[in-house]
């Protein structure tokens, strides 16, 4: 079964066109050696056709993104660069935005996301203020002050609960909510809710992150063999069929290529298999690693907030 490079673009509520496949840059290991590796990986991704790069101040790799983007020689207007405001910077949004812009060595940022709703102090403890709504108003002030340097603002890790609180004060609707989505955590209700609001969903950890159980699941391997593709290509092709965008990360050339060369349309029974995968016993859970590097249990604190405060669904494993 032939795959083809995905050039699909999503129209955001700002009117911007965002490439549906982005390159994720969270490597979990900033530092000089990783730095060169990441620069090369981003340059390779750009050569392979990626035009959307997802990064964040907290990943400590914005300079590497800036380096690779400039080195690539690709005209800036062909690229879509996303970065994020970290939890410890909610009380200094403007300063943090200008720092990201400087790190990225670019004239403008396409989309700036509130990485998590909660504000933390420098040691990671949750703060009562700014609230997510207060931080959003600070981000609105930044886009209003720098309209040529910032094209859109959005959120990440928001739920129905936290977006309702934010929308109660917002004068600008978030363009995007970036959340964990993969076959074991497909979040159909959340997707429906944000769809109704006109806020686009981007899937982070679309493969289930490091050492993902999805990648070794025998039923998924069997379907991938039928299409003659790798398991990653198959899972990402399904994710796109949901109408969301995806930002897979790989440090390996063959996978960087595979993650943007996707199957245009899955057979209906295969789409149904993935749509319902999470309903199988033991298959409904978040996978994105928590602070100490372990898999989530559904009950741990996330940067000082409970799942209840976040409005996240819990699960049992
Ligand atoms: N907003 C947020 O809070 C948030 C949270 C997490 C992530 N993100 C963003 O989302 C991006 C992607 O998520 P992620 O990095 O957590 O997880 P992911 O993309 O689901 O998975 C990455 C893992 O899968 C492996 N992999 C990649 N392509 C593969 C393929 N085709 N076949 C087999 N294995 C493959 C990678 O290993 P190799 O590198 O060795 O290939 C890596 O271990 C991040 O880089 C970051 O930009 C955002």
mmCIF file of C-alpha atoms in Angstrom, residues 10-13 18-21 52 111 113 155-160 163 174-182 185-204 239-240 242-247:
data_model
loop_
_atom_site.group_PDB
_atom_site.id
_atom_site.type_symbol
_atom_site.label_atom_id
_atom_site.label_comp_id
_atom_site.label_asym_id
_atom_site.label_seq_id
_atom_site.Cartn_x
_atom_site.Cartn_y
_atom_site.Cartn_z
ATOM 1 C CA UNK A 10 -5.412 22.682 8.794
ATOM 2 C CA UNK A 11 -7.252 25.998 8.731
ATOM 3 C CA UNK A 12 -7.172 27.470 12.227
ATOM 4 C CA UNK A 13 -9.820 29.849 13.608
ATOM 5 C CA UNK A 18 -1.027 24.943 9.803
ATOM 6 C CA UNK A 19 0.623 21.820 8.332
ATOM 7 C CA UNK A 20 -1.128 18.786 9.806
ATOM 8 C CA UNK A 21 2.148 16.971 10.508
ATOM 9 C CA UNK A 52 5.678 22.680 11.127
ATOM 10 C CA UNK A 111 1.569 29.966 17.477
ATOM 11 C CA UNK A 113 0.720 28.029 23.598
ATOM 12 C CA UNK A 155 -3.331 26.373 24.989
ATOM 13 C CA UNK A 156 -2.071 22.917 25.832
ATOM 14 C CA UNK A 157 -3.220 20.293 28.307
ATOM 15 C CA UNK A 158 -6.583 22.039 28.682
ATOM 16 C CA UNK A 159 -9.792 20.167 29.524
ATOM 17 C CA UNK A 160 -13.458 21.132 29.326
ATOM 18 C CA UNK A 163 -11.169 25.933 28.820
ATOM 19 C CA UNK A 174 -7.431 30.013 21.566
ATOM 20 C CA UNK A 175 -6.515 28.711 18.105
ATOM 21 C CA UNK A 176 -5.307 25.298 19.296
ATOM 22 C CA UNK A 177 -5.360 22.974 22.293
ATOM 23 C CA UNK A 178 -2.399 20.554 22.254
ATOM 24 C CA UNK A 179 -3.120 17.386 24.245
ATOM 25 C CA UNK A 180 -2.052 13.760 24.551
ATOM 26 C CA UNK A 181 -3.806 11.623 21.934
ATOM 27 C CA UNK A 182 -3.003 8.139 20.655
ATOM 28 C CA UNK A 185 -5.918 7.763 24.979
ATOM 29 C CA UNK A 186 -7.989 9.041 22.058
ATOM 30 C CA UNK A 187 -10.123 11.475 24.103
ATOM 31 C CA UNK A 188 -13.233 11.413 21.874
ATOM 32 C CA UNK A 189 -15.346 13.610 24.187
ATOM 33 C CA UNK A 190 -12.641 16.222 24.531
ATOM 34 C CA UNK A 191 -12.173 16.280 20.758
ATOM 35 C CA UNK A 192 -15.902 16.723 20.216
ATOM 36 C CA UNK A 193 -16.088 19.550 22.756
ATOM 37 C CA UNK A 194 -13.184 21.496 21.268
ATOM 38 C CA UNK A 195 -14.533 20.887 17.791
ATOM 39 C CA UNK A 196 -17.805 22.556 18.816
ATOM 40 C CA UNK A 197 -15.804 25.471 20.238
ATOM 41 C CA UNK A 198 -13.881 25.866 16.968
ATOM 42 C CA UNK A 199 -10.533 25.194 18.673
ATOM 43 C CA UNK A 200 -8.268 22.811 16.773
ATOM 44 C CA UNK A 201 -6.736 19.810 18.550
ATOM 45 C CA UNK A 202 -3.094 18.844 18.069
ATOM 46 C CA UNK A 203 -2.013 15.412 19.331
ATOM 47 C CA UNK A 204 1.173 15.249 21.321
ATOM 48 C CA UNK A 239 -4.544 9.924 14.051
ATOM 49 C CA UNK A 240 -4.826 12.174 10.982
ATOM 50 C CA UNK A 242 -9.562 12.067 13.228
ATOM 51 C CA UNK A 243 -9.124 15.542 11.721
ATOM 52 C CA UNK A 244 -6.448 16.495 14.243
ATOM 53 C CA UNK A 245 -2.819 17.453 13.677
ATOM 54 C CA UNK A 246 0.152 15.419 14.963
ATOM 55 C CA UNK A 247 3.664 16.251 16.100
#
